[in-house]
mmCIF file of C-alpha atoms and ligand atoms in Angstrom:
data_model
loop_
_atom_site.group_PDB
_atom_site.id
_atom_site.type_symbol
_atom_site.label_atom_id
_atom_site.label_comp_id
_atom_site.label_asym_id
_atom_site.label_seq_id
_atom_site.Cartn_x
_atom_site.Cartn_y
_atom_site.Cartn_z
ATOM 1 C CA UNK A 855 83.426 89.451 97.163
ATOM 2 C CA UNK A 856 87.166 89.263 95.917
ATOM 3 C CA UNK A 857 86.289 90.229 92.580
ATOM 4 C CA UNK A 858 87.611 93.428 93.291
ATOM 5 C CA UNK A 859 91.021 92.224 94.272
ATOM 6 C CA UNK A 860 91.642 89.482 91.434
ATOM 7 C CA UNK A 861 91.254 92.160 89.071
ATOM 8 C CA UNK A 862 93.819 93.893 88.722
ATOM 9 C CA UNK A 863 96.324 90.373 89.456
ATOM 10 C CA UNK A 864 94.331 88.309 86.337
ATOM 11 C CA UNK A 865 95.001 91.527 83.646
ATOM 12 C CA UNK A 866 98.818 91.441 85.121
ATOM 13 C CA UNK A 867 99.169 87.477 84.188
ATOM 14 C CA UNK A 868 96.932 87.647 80.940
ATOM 15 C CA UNK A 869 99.599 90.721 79.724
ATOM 16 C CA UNK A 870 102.508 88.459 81.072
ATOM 17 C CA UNK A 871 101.110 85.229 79.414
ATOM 18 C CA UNK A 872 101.381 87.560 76.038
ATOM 19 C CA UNK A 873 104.769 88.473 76.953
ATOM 20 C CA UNK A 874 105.795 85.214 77.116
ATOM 21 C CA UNK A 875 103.898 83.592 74.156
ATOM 22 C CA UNK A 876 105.488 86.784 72.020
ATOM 23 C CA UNK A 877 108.554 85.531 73.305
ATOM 24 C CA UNK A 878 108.067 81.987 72.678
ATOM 25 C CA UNK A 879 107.280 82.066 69.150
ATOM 26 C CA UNK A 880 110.539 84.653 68.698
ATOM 27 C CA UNK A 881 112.624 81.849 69.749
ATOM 28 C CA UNK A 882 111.377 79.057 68.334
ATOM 29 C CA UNK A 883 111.875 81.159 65.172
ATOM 30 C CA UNK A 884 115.025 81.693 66.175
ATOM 31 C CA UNK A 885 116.080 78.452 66.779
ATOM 32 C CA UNK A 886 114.421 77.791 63.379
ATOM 33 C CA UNK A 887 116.072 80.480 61.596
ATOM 34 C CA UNK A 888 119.637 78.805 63.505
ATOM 35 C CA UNK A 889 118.510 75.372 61.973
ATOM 36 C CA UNK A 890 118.088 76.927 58.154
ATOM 37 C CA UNK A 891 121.951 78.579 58.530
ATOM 38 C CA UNK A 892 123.471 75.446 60.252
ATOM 39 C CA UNK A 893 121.755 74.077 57.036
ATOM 40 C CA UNK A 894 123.997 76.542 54.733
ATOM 41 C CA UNK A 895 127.053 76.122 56.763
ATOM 42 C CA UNK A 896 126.863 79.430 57.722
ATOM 43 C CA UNK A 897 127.628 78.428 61.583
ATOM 44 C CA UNK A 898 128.395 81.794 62.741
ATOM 45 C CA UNK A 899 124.563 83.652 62.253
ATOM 46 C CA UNK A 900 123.569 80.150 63.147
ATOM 47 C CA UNK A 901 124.781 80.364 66.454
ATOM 48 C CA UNK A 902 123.858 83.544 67.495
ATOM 49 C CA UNK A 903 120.300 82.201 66.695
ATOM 50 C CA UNK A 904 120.571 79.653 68.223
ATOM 51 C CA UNK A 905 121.744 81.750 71.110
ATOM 52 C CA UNK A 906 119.142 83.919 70.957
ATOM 53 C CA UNK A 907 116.274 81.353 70.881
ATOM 54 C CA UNK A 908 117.607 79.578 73.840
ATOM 55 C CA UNK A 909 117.886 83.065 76.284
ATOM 56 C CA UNK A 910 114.031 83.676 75.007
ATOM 57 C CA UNK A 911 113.027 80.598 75.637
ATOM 58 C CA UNK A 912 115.000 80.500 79.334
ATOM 59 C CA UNK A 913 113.315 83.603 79.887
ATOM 60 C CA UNK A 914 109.702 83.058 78.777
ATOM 61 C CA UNK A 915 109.797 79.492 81.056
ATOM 62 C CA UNK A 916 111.468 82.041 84.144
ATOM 63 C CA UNK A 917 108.469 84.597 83.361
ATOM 64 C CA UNK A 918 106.254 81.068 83.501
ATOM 65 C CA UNK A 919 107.353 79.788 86.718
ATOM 66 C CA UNK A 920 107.471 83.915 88.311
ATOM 67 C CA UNK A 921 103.499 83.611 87.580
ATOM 68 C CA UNK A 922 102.879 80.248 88.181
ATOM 69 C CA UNK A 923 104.582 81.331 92.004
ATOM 70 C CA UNK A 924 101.963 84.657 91.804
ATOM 71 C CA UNK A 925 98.856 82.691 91.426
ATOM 72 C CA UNK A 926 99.555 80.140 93.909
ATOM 73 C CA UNK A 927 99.872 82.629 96.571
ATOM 74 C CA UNK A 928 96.753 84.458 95.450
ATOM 75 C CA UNK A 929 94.184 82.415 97.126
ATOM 76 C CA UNK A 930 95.406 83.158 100.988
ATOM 77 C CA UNK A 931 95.355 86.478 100.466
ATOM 78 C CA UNK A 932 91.778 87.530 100.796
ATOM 79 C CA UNK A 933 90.805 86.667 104.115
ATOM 80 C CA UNK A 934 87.675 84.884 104.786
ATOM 81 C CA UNK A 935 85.073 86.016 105.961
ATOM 82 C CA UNK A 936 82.090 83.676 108.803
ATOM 83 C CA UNK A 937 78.717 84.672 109.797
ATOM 84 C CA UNK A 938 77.659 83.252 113.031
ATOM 85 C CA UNK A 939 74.008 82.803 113.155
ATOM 86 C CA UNK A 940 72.207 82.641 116.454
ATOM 87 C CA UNK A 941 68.384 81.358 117.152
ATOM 88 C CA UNK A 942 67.235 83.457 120.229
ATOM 89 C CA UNK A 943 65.046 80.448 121.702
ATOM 90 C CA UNK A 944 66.996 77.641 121.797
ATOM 91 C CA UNK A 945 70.546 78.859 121.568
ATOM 92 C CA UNK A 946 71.191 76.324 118.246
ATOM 93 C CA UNK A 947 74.398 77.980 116.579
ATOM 94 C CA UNK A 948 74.992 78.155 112.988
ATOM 95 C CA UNK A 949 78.107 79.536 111.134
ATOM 96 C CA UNK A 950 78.835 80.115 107.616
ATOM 97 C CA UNK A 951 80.665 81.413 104.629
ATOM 98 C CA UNK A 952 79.922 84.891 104.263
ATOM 99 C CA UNK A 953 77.138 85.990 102.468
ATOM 100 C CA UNK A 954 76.710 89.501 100.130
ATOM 101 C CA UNK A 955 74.138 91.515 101.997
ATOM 102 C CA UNK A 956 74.647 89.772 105.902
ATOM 103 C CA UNK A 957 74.788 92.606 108.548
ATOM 104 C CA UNK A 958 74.443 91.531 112.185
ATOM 105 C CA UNK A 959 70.664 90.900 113.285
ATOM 106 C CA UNK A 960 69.101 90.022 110.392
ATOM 107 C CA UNK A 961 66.726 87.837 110.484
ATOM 108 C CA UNK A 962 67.884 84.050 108.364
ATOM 109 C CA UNK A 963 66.623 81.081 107.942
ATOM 110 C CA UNK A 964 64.602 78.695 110.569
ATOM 111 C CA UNK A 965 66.129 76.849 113.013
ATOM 112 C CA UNK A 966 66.530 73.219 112.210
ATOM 113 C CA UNK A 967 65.520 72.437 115.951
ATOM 114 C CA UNK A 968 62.848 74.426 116.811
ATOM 115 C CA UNK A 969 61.739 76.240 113.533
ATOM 116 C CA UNK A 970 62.215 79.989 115.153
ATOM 117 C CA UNK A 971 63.822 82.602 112.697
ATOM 118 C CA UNK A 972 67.391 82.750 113.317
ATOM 119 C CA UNK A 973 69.454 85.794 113.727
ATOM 120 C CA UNK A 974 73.031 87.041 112.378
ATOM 121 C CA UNK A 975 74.775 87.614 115.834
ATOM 122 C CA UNK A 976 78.302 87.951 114.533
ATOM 123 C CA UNK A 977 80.386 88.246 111.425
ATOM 124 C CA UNK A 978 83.984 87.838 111.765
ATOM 125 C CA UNK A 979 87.003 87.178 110.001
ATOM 126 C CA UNK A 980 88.246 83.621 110.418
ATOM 127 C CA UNK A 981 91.462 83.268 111.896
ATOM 128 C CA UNK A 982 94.191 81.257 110.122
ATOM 129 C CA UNK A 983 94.987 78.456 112.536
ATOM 130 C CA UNK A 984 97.243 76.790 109.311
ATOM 131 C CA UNK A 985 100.009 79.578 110.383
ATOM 132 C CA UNK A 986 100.218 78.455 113.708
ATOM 133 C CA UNK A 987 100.780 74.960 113.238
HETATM 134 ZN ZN1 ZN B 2034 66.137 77.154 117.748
#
């Protein structure tokens, strides 16, 4: 049911998480490429690679933690979603998740207490009572 939704996000982080592996491996061969000209005392280029490897690899761990901060939020964000289900004869109330293809009055499963057909009587979107707290 949030298929739809996650979409979109997951082809965002899977194009970021390229992003930042790209930029990995450019700084660690950077930081190589530093290593080599420290080698041949030529400290100057060596610096600025060394320079260079360490702003890629501050960014690509900032790009990290920025989707890291994404996905966490992710799950709240598509509400849920409670069917109430309702047997007729002896009142016995059911509720649970959702279900693809639920529509209020269908007919469900038997009653665990008295075997009648139940019936979809509401569906609803579950209220967050973490907020309130
Ligand atoms: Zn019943």
């Amino acid at each position: 049911m949030s298929e739809n939704a996650e979409g979109p996000i997951r082809r965002v982080s899977s194009l970021l998480m390229v992003i930042i592996l790209v930029t990995l491996v450019l700084s660690v061969a950077a930081l190589y490429q530093a290593i080599v000209y420290f080698g041949s005392e030529d400290i100057t280029l060596g610096s600025w690679f060394m320079f260079l490897g360490f702003i890629g690899l501050a960014l690509s761990t900032y790009m990290t933690f920025q989707t890291r901060r994404k996905r966490v939020r992710l799950p709240f964000e598509p509400p849920k979603v409670l069917t109430t289900i309702l047997c007729q004869k002896c009142g016995m109330k059911n509720i649970r998740d959702f279900e693809r293809g639920d529509f209020v009055f269908k007919e469900t499963e038997p009653c665990p207490k008295c075997n009648e057909t139940m019936m979809i009587s509401s569906i609803y979107r579950e209220v967050k009572e973490k907020e309130k707290s």
